[in-house]
XYZ file of C-alpha atoms in Angstrom:
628
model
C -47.401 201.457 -22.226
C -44.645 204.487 -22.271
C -44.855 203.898 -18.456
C -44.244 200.733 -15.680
C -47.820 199.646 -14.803
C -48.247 200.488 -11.410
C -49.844 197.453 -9.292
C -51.135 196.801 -6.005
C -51.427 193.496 -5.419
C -53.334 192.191 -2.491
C -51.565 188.664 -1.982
C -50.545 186.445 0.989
C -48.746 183.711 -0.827
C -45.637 185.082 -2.044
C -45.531 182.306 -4.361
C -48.392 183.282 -6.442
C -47.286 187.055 -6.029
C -43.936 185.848 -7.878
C -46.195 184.148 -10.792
C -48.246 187.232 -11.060
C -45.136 188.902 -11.511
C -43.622 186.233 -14.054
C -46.441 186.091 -15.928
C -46.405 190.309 -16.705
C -43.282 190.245 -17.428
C -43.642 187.357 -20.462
C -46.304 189.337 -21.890
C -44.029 192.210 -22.051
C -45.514 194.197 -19.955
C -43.587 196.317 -17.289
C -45.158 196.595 -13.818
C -44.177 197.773 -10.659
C -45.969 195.494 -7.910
C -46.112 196.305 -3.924
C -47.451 193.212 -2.463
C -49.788 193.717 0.950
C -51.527 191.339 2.772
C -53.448 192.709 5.413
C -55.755 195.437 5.487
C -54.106 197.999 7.554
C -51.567 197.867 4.620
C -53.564 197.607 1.684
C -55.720 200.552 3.288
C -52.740 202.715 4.041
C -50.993 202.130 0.429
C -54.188 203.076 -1.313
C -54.515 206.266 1.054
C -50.467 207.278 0.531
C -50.253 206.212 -3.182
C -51.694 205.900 -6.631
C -51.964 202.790 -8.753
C -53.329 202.003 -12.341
C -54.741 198.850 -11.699
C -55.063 196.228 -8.101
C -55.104 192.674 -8.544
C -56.576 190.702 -5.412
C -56.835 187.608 -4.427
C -60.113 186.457 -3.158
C -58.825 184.847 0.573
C -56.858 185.996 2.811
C -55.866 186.010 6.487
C -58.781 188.024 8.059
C -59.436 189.788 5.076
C -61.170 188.883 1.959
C -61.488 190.140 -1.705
C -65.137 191.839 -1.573
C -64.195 193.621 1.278
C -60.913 195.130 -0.493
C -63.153 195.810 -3.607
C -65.429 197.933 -1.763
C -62.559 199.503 0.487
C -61.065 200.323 -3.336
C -64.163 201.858 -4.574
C -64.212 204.162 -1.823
C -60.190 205.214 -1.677
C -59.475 204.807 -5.207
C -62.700 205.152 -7.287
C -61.780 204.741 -11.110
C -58.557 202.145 -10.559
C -59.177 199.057 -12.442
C -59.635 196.147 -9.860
C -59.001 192.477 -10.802
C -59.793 189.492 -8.841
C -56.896 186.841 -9.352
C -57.585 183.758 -7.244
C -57.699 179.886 -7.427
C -61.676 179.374 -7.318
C -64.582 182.137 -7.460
C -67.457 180.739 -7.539
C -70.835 181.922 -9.703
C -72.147 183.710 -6.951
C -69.184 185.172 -5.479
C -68.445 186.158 -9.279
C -71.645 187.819 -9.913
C -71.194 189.721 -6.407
C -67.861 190.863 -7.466
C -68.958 192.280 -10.783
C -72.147 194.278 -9.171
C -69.639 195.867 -6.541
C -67.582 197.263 -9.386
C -64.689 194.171 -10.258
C -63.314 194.928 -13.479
C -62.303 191.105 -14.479
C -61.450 188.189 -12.716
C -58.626 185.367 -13.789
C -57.984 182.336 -12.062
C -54.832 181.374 -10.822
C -54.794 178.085 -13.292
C -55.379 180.230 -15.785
C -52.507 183.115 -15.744
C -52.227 183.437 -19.262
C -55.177 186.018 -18.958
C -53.898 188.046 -16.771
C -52.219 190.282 -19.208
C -55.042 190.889 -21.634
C -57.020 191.694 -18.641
C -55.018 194.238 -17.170
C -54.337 195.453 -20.993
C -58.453 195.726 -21.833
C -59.124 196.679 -17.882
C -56.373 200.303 -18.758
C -57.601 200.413 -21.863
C -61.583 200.940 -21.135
C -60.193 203.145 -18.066
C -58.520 205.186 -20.854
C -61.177 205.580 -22.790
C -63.743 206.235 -20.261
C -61.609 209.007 -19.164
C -61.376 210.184 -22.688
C -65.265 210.121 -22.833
C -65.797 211.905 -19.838
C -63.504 214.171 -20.636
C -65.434 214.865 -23.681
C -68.713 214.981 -21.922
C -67.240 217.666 -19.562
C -65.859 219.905 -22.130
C -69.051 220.073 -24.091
C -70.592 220.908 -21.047
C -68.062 223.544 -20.687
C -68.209 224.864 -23.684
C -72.432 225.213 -23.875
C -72.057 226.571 -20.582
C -69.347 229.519 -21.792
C -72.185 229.799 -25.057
C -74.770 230.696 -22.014
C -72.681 232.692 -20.346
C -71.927 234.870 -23.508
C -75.219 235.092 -24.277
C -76.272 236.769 -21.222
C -73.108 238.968 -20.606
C -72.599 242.231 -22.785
C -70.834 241.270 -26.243
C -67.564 243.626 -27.313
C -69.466 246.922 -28.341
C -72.369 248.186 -25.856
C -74.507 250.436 -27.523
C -77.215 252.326 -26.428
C -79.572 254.528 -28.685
C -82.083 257.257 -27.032
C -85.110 257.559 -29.793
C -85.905 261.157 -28.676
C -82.375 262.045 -29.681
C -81.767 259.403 -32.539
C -78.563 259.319 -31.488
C -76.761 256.036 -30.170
C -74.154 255.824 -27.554
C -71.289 253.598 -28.823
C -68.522 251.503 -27.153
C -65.261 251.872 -27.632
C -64.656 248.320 -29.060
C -66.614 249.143 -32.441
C -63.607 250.634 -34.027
C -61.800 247.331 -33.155
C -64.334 244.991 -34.581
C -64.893 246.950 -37.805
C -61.472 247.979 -38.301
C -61.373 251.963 -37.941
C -59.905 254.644 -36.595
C -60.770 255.285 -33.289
C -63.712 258.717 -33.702
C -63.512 260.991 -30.733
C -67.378 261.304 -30.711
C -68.593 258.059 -28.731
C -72.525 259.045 -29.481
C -73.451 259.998 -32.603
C -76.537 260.081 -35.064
C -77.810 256.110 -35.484
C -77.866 256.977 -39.530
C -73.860 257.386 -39.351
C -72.693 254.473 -38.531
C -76.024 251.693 -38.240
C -77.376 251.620 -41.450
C -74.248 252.213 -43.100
C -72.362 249.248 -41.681
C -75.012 246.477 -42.459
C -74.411 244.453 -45.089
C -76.725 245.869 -48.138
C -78.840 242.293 -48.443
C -79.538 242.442 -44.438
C -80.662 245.332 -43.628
C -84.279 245.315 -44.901
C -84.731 241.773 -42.644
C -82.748 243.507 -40.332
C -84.524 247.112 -40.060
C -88.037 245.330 -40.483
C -87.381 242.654 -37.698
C -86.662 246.027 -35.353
C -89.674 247.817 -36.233
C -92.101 244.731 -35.799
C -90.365 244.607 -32.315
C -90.978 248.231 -30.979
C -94.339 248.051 -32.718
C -95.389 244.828 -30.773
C -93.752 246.521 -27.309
C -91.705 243.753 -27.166
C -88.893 243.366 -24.357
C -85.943 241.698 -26.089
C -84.958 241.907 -30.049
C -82.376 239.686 -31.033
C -80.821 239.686 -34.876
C -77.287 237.758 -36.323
C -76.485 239.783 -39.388
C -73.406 240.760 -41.211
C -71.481 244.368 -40.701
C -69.174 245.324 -43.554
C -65.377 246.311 -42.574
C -63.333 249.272 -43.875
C -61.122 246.778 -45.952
C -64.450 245.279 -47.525
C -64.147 242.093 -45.197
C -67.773 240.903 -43.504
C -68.315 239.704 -40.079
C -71.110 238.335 -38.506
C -72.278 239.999 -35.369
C -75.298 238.895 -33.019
C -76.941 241.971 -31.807
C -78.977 241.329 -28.492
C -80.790 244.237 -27.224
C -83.604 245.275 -24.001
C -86.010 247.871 -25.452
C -87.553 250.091 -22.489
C -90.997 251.590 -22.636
C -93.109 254.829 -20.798
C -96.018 254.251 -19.199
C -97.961 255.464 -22.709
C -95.918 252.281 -24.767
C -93.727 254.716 -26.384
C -89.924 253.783 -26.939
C -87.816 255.721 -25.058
C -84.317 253.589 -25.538
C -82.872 250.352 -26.748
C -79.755 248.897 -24.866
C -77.716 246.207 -26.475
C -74.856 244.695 -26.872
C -73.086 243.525 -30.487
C -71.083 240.502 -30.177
C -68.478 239.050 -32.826
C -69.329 235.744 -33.772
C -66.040 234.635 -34.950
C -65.098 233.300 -31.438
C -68.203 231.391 -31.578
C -67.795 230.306 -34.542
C -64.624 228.803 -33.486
C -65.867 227.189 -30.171
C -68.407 225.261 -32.344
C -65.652 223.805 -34.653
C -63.260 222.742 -31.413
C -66.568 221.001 -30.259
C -67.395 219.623 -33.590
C -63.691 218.880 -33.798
C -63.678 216.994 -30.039
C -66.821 215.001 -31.153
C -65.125 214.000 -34.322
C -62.727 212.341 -32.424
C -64.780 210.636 -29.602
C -64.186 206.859 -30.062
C -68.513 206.115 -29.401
C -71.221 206.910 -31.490
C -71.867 210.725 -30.336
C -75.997 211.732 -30.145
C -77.209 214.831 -28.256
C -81.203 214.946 -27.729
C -83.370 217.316 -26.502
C -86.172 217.246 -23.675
C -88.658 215.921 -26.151
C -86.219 212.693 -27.298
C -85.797 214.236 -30.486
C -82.068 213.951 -32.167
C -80.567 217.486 -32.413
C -76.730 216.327 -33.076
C -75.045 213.446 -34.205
C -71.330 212.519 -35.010
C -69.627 210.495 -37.437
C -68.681 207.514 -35.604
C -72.945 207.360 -34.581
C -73.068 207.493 -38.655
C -70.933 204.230 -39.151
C -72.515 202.459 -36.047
C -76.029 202.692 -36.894
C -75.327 203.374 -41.064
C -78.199 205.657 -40.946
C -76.620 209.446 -42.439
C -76.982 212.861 -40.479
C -80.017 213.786 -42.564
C -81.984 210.728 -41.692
C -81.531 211.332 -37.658
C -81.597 214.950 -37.117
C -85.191 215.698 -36.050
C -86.084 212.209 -35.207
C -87.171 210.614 -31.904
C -84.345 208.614 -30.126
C -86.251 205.318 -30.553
C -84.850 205.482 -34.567
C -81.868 204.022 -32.801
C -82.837 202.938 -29.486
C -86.757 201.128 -29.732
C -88.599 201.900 -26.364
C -88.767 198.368 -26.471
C -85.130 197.419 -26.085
C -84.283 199.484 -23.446
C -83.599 198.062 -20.042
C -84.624 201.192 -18.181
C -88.017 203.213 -18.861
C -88.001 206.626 -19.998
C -89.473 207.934 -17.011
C -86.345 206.547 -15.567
C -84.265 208.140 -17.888
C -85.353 211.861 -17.759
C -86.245 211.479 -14.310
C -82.065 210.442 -13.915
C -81.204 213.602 -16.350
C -83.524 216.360 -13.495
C -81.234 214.766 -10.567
C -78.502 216.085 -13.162
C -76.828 212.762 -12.605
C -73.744 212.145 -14.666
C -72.547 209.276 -16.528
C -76.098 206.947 -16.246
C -75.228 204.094 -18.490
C -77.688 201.716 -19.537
C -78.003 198.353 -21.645
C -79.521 198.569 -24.668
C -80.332 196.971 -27.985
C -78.996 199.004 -30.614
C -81.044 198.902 -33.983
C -79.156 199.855 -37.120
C -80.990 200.645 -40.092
C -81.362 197.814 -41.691
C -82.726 196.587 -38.895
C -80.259 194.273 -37.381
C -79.669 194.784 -33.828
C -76.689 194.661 -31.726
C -76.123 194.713 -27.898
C -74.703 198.550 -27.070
C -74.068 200.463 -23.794
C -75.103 204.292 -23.735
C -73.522 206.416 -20.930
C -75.918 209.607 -20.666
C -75.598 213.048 -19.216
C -76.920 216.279 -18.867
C -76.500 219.219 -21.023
C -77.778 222.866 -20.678
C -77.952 224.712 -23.623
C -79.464 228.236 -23.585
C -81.771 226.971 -20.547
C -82.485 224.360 -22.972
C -82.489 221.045 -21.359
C -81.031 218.328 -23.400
C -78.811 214.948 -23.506
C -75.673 214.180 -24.294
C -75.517 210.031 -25.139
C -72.598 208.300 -25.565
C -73.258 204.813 -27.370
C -70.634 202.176 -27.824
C -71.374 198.601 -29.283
C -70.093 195.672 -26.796
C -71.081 192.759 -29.271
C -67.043 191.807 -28.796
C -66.852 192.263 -25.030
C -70.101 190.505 -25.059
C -68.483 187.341 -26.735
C -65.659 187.650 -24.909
C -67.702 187.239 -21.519
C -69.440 184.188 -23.435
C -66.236 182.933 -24.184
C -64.918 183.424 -20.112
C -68.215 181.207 -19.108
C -67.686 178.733 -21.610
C -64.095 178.484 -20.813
C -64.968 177.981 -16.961
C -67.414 175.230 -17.730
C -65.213 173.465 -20.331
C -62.523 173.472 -17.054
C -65.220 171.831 -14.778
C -66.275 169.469 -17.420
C -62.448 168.427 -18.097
C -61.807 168.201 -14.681
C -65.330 165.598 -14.109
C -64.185 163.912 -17.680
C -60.588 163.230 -16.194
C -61.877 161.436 -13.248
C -64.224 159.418 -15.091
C -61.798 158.367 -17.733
C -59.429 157.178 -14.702
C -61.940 155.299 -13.057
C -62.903 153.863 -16.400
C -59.455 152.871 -17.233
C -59.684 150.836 -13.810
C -62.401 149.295 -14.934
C -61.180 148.571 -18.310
C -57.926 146.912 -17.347
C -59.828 144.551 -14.982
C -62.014 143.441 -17.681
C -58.909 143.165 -20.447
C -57.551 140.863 -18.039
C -60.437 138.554 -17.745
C -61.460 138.574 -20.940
C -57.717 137.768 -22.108
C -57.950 134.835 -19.428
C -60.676 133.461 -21.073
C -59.246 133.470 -24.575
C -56.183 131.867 -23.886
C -57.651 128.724 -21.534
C -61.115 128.361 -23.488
C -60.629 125.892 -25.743
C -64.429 126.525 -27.447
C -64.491 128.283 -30.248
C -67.619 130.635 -29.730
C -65.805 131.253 -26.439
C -62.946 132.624 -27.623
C -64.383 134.697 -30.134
C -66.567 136.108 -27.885
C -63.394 136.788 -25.230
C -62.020 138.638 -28.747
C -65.098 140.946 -28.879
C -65.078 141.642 -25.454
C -61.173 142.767 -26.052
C -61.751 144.644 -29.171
C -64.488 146.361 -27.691
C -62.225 147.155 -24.401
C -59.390 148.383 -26.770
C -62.152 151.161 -28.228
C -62.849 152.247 -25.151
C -59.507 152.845 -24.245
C -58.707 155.096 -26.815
C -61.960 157.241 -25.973
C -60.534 157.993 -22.289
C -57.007 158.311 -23.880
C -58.324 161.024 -26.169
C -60.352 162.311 -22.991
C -56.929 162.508 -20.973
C -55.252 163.721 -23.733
C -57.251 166.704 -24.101
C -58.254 167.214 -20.057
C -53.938 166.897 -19.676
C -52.101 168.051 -22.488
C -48.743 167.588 -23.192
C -46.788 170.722 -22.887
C -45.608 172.089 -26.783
C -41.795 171.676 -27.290
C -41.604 174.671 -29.620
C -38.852 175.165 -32.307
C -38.041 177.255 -35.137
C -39.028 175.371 -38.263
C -39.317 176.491 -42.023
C -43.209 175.543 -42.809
C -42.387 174.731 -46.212
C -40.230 172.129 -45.329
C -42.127 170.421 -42.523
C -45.391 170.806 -44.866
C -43.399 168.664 -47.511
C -41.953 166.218 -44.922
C -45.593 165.143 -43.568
C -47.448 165.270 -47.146
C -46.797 161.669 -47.515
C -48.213 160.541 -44.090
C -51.440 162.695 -45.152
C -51.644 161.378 -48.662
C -51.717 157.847 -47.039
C -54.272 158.545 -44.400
C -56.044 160.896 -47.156
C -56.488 157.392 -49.238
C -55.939 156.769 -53.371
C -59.794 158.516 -54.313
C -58.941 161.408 -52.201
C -56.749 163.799 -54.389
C -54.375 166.460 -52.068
C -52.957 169.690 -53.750
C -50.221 171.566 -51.804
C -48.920 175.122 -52.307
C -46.457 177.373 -50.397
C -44.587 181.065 -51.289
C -41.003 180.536 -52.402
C -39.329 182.429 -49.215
C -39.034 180.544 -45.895
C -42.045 180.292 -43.817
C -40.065 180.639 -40.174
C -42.757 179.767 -37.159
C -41.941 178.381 -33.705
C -44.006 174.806 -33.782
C -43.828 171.953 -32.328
C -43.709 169.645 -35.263
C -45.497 166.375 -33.718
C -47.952 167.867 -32.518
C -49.295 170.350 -35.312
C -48.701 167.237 -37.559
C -51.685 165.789 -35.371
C -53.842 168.838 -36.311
C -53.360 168.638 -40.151
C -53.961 164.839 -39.799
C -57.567 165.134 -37.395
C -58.217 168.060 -40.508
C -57.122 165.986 -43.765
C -59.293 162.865 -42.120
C -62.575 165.136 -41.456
C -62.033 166.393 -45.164
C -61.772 162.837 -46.450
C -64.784 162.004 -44.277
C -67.146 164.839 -45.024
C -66.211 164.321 -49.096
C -66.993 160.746 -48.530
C -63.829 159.313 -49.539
C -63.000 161.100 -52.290
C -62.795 164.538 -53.614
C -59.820 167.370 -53.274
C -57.933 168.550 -50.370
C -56.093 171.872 -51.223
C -53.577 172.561 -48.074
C -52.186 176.177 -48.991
C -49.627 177.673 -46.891
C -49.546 181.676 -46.698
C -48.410 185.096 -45.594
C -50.762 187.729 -43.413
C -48.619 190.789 -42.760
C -51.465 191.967 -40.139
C -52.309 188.797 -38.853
C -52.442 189.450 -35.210
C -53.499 193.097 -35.672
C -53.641 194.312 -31.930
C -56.703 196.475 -31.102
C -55.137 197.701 -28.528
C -52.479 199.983 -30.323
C -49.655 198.076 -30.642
C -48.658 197.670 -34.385
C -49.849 194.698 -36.329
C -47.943 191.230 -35.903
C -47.275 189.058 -39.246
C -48.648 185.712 -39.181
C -48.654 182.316 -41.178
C -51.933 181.369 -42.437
C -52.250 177.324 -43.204
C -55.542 176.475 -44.814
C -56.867 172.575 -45.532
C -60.030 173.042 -47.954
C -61.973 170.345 -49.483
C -64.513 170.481 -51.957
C -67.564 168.236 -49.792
C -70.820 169.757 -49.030
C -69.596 172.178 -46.256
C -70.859 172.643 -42.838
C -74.332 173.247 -41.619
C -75.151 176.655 -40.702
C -76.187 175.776 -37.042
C -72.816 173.261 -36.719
C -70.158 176.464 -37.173
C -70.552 177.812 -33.716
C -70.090 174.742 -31.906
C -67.714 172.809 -34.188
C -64.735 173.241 -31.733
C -66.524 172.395 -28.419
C -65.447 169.258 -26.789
C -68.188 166.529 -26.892
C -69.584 167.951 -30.160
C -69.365 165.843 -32.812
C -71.305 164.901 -36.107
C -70.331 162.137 -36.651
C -72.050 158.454 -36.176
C -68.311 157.447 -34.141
C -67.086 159.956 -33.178
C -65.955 161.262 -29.314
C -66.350 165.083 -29.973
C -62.654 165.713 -28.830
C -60.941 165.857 -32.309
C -61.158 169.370 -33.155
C -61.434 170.420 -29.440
C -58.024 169.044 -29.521
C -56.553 170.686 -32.785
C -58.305 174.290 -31.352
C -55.941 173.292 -28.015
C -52.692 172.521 -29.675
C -53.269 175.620 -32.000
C -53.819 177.963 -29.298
C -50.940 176.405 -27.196
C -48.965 177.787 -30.407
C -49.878 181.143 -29.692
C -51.866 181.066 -32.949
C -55.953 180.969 -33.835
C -57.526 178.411 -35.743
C -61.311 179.435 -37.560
C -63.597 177.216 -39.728
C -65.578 178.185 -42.288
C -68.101 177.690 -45.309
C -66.109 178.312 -48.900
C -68.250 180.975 -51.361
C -68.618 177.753 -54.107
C -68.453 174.447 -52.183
C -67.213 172.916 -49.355
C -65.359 173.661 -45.950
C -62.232 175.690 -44.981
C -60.493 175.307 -42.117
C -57.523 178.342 -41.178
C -54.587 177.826 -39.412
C -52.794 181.613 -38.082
C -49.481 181.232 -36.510
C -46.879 183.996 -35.475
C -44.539 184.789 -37.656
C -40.827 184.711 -36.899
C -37.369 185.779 -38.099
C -35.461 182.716 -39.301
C -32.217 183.250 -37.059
C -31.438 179.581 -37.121
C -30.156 177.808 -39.547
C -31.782 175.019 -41.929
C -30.665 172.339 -39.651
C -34.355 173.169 -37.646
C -36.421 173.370 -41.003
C -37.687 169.728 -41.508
C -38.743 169.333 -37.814
C-alpha cells in the first residue's frame, strides 16, 4: 500500500481503538484512524471526508453497528465496512452480511484484522477495475454506434443522371493525393479506379443487386488502393433515393477509414486481455459471441469450442440461482452490475462455485451481455474456515469448563481412593483403590490436553539454526520412535535460521514421529527432511514472495484414508482406539502460533506426509541461539 490506509473507526472504548491500532501496525500496515463514537460524528466525518475502509464495533452508546452500516451504504457506497466487536451472533452476522458488511473479526481474535482489511481493499480494487472495464466497453460500442450512424471522413454523393459524384474534401487525405480542384467529377475517375482489383466485382455486383432490389441502405467494407501502393480498408455506408417510377435518382454516402476502428477493437481486446475474471459477452439469444483468455483457463474449454454456443456450456440452467427470465428481464431495466451465484462447469465436467457480475451492452442496436465470471472456491473455504473457527472457539470455551469441573471431580475422587489404599489392609481392596487411581490419573491427562489446547501457552520465540535443534532432539525421537522403527534425517549444509520456540515445536515432531510409529505399526521408516522454499509464503495479494523452511516427517505405513484428510486436524477427531482427538489439533495450534502452516498428505508410492512451513529468517545472531 504506496499510501496510509485511511480508517474510520466507529469505537467507544479507547482501549480497543488502541489494539485496533496496535494490531495494523504489527502487520505492517500504515493506517490513519479517526476514532468517533456517536453518530452525529460518525455521520458528519463520512459527509466531510473520504476513507478506504470503516471498522465498527457492533455496540455502542445509543448507536449500534447495523445502523452505521446502513448510514455507510448510503454516505459512502463502495467503502469497505468491517464489523470488529467482542460477540456477533449468527443472526446478527447473517444481517450484517445482507446489508452490505464486508467481513467481520472479533475482538479475541485481532490477528484477522489485517488480512481482512488487506482482502476487503483488495476486492474493492478489483471491483473497481472490473467496472471500470465494463464501462469502457460500453463506451467504446457506444462510440462504434455512434460512428456508424454519423458521416465517415469523405461524404460523397453521386447523381445517376449525371454519373458524376460529388466528393469531400477528406478523400485526398485518406488516399494520399494531391488535393484536385474539381470536387465532382465523373464516378469512372476516381471509383472504380481506387478499388482494390480483387473487390470490385463483389463490390460493383453487391451495388447493382441493391438499386435493382430498390433497396434503401447499401453497405460494403472493401479495400481502396493509395498513391504509394499502400491499401486501406474503408466501410462505405450509403442511402439510395428513388422517384415515384423506382428509378435511381442519387446515392448519398459516407466512406469511413477503418483504421481507427481497427484500433478501438485492439484497445478493447487489449482491456479484456487484462481483466482479472473470465470475460464472456452474449447476445439476446444466450449465445457466446466473445470470450477472453482468462474465461479460456477458467473453464479449459478454447475460443473455438464457445463462440456460437448457448451460455449453459458454462453455466447449466440448472445451477443457476436466478432464472433466466430473471436475468434478461434484469438486462431490459438496463441494470448494472447484477451478480449472481452460480455453479461453474468446466469442461471436463467438474464444477466449481463462481460469481458472475452481468451488464448491459448495446452494440449496433444489438442487445447483448457483458458477464464477468470469477471463481470463489478460495473465498468460499475461507468463509468455511471463519465458521469452523467460530465453532471450534465455542466448543473450546464449553470443553474448558468441563475439564475444570472434571478436574474437581477428579481430585475428590484421587483423594478417596488414595485413602483407601493406604488404610485397607485387604488386598483386593487395595488393588482396586490402585485402579480407581490409575484410571483417575488417565483422566487427568485428557482435561490437561483439553486445557492445554482451549489455553495455550504463549510461544517464546527465538532465532535458532534448524539443523542444529533437528540434531539435538533426534535422540529423544529415536527413543520414543522405538528399536523396529528406523528414522532417517536430512538437512542442506547452510544454516536453516527460523524464529521457534524450541519446546514447543519439539512437541509437534514428537505427537508426528509417534502417529508415524503408530500408523506403521511399530515398525517401518520415518524420513524427517528439513528444506528450503524460496516462495513459501507467496502473497496473493502482491507483495513479493516470502522464503520459508519446509520440515517434512514421512513414513512408509498405509497412508491416510481419503475421507480422514479433511478432518485430520479438527479437535475431537481422532482414529485411533485411545485417542482424545487433540494431538494434531494441537501441533496445527503451535504451528500456526509460529506464523507458519502445517498440511498432511498421501505420498505418490506409500504412506503419509506430514509438512511443516516456517518463515524464513536472516541469521543475525550468533550460534550461541542455534541448539535451542
Amino acid at each position: 500500500m504506496a499510501n496510509p490506509v485511511q480508517v474510520l473507526l466507529l469505537e467507544d472504548n479507547s482501549a480497543d481503538a488502541e489494539l485496533i491500532g496496535r494490531a495494523l501496525t504489527t502487520a505492517g500496515i500504515e493506517a490513519t484512524l479517526q476514532r468517533v463514537d456517536s453518530e452525529i460524528d460518525f455521520r458528519n466525518l463520512l459527509a466531510s471526508s473520504r476513507f478506504d475502509v470503516i471498522l465498527s464495533d457492533n455496540r455502542l452508546p445509543g448507536f449500534d453497528g447495523i445502523s452505521a452500516l446502513k448510514l455507510a451504504r448510503q454516505l459512502a457506497p463502495g467503502v469497505p465496512f468491517i464489523f470488529v466487536s467482542g460477540s456477533l451472533g449468527e443472526e446478527r452476522a447473517v444481517q450484517a452480511l445482507h446489508e452490505g458488511a464486508t467481513d467481520f473479526v472479533l475482538k479475541d481474535r485481532m490477528g484477522r484484522l489485517p488480512s481482512a482489511i488487506t482482502r476487503a481493499l483488495t476486492e474493492q480494487r478489483e471491483a473497481s477495475l472490473k467496472r471500470a472495464a465494463v464501462e469502457s466497453a460500453n463506451q467504446m460500442l457506444q462510440r462504434l454506434e455512434y460512428a456508424a450512424r454519423a458521416t465517415s471522413d469523405v461524404i460523397w454523393d453521386w447523381h445517376f443522371s449525371s454519373n458524376r459524384v460529388w466528393i469531400g474534401a477528406r478523400l485526398q487525405e485518406l488516399l494520399n493525393r494531391e488535393p484536385e480542384s474539381e470536387r465532382e467529377r465523373p464516378v469512372t475517375t476516381w471509383w472504380c479506379p481506387a478499388i482494390h482489383p480483387d473487390d470490385i466485382p463483389r463490390v460493383t455486383s453487391s451495388l447493382a443487386g441493391a438499386i435493382s432490389r430498390r433497396d434503401e441502405q447499401w453497405n460494403a467494407d472493401y479495400r481502396l488502393v493509395r498513391k504509394d501502393g499502400t491499401v486501406v480498408d474503408v466501410a462505405d455506408k450509403a442511402h439510395l433515393v428513388f422517384d415515384a417510377n423506382g428509378q435511381p435518382l442519387r446515392i448519398v454516402g459516407a466512406l469511413q477509414d477503418l483504421t481507427m476502428r481497427k484500433s478501438a477493437d485492439a484497445r478493447f481486446h487489449d482491456l479484456l486481455e487484462a481483466a482479472p475474471d473470465g470475460i464472456v459477452i452474449v447476445d439476446a439469444n444466450r449465445k457466446i459471441i466473445l470470450v477472453n483468455t482468462q474465461l479460456e483457463r477458467l473453464f479449459r474449454f478454447s475460443r473455438v469450442e464457445l463462440l456460437g454456443k448457448a451460455i449453459e456450456i458454462l453455466v447449466p440452467e440448472r445451477l443457476r440461482k436466478a432464472s433466466t427470465a430473471e436475468f434478461l428481464a434484469a438486462v431490459e431495466l438496463r441494470r448494472v452490475g447484477v451478480v449472481m451465484e452460480v455453479a461453474g462447469r468446466r469442461r471436463d465436467g467438474s464444477e466449481f462455485p463462481a460469481e458472475i457480475s452481468l451488464s448491459p451492452l448495446n452494440a449496433n442496436g444489438a442487445r447483448a451481455v457483458i458477464a464477468a465470471i470469477r471463481d470463489v472456491t478460495e473465498r468460499k473455504r475461507f468463509e468455511e474456515r471463519i465458521e469452523q473457527e467460530r465453532r471450534i472457539s465455542a466448543l473450546g470455551r464449553l470443553a474448558a469448563t468441563i475439564a475444570h469441573e472434571m478436574n474437581n471431580v477428579l481430585m475428590g475422587i484421587s483423594a478417596v481412593a488414595e485413602a483407601m489404599r493406604r488404610a485397607s489392609k485387604d488386598e483386593r481392596q487395595s488393588n482396586s483403590a490402585t485402579m480407581i487411581l490409575d484410571a483417575v490419573g488417565r483422566g487427568r491427562r485428557v482435561t490437561e490436553e483439553i486445557l492445554r489446547f482451549t489455553r495455550p501457552a504463549e510461544a517464546i520465540l527465538q532465532l535458532v539454526d534448524l539443523r542444529h535443534w533437528l540434531t539435538a532432539v533426534e535422540p529423544e525421537l529415536r527413543a520414543i520412535a522405538g528399536n523396529q522403527v528406523e528414522i532417517n534425517v536430512s538437512f542442506p549444509a547452510e544454516p536453516a535460521w527460523a524464529m521457534i520456540d524450541g519446546t514447543r515445536l519439539q512437541q509437534v515432531m514428537t505427537n508426528l514421529v509417534v502417529n508415524a510409529r503408530d500408523a506403521m505399526g511399530g515398525s517401518g521408516t520415518i524420513a524427517i527432511a528439513l528444506t528450503f522454499d524460496d516462495r513459501a509464503f507467496d502473497d496473493s495479494a502482491g507483495r513479493p514472495p516470502r522464503a520459508g523452511i519446509r520440515l517434512s516427517v514421512k513414513d512408509n505405513g498405509p497412508g491416510i484414508p481419503v475421507d480422514t484428510l479433511p478432518k485430520i486436524f479438527e479437535p475431537l477427531f481422532t482414529t485411533k482406539r485411545n485417542g482424545t482427538g487433540l494431538g494434531l489439533s494441537v501441533v496445527h495450534q503451535i504451528v500456526r502460533s509460529h506464523g507458519g502452516s502445517i498440511t498432511a498428505e498421501n505420498d505418490a508410492d506409500r504412506g503419509a506426509i506430514f509438512t511443516i512451513v516456517l518463515p524464513r529468517v536472516d541469521g543475525t545472531a550468533g550460534e550461541t541461539n542455534s541448539a535451542k
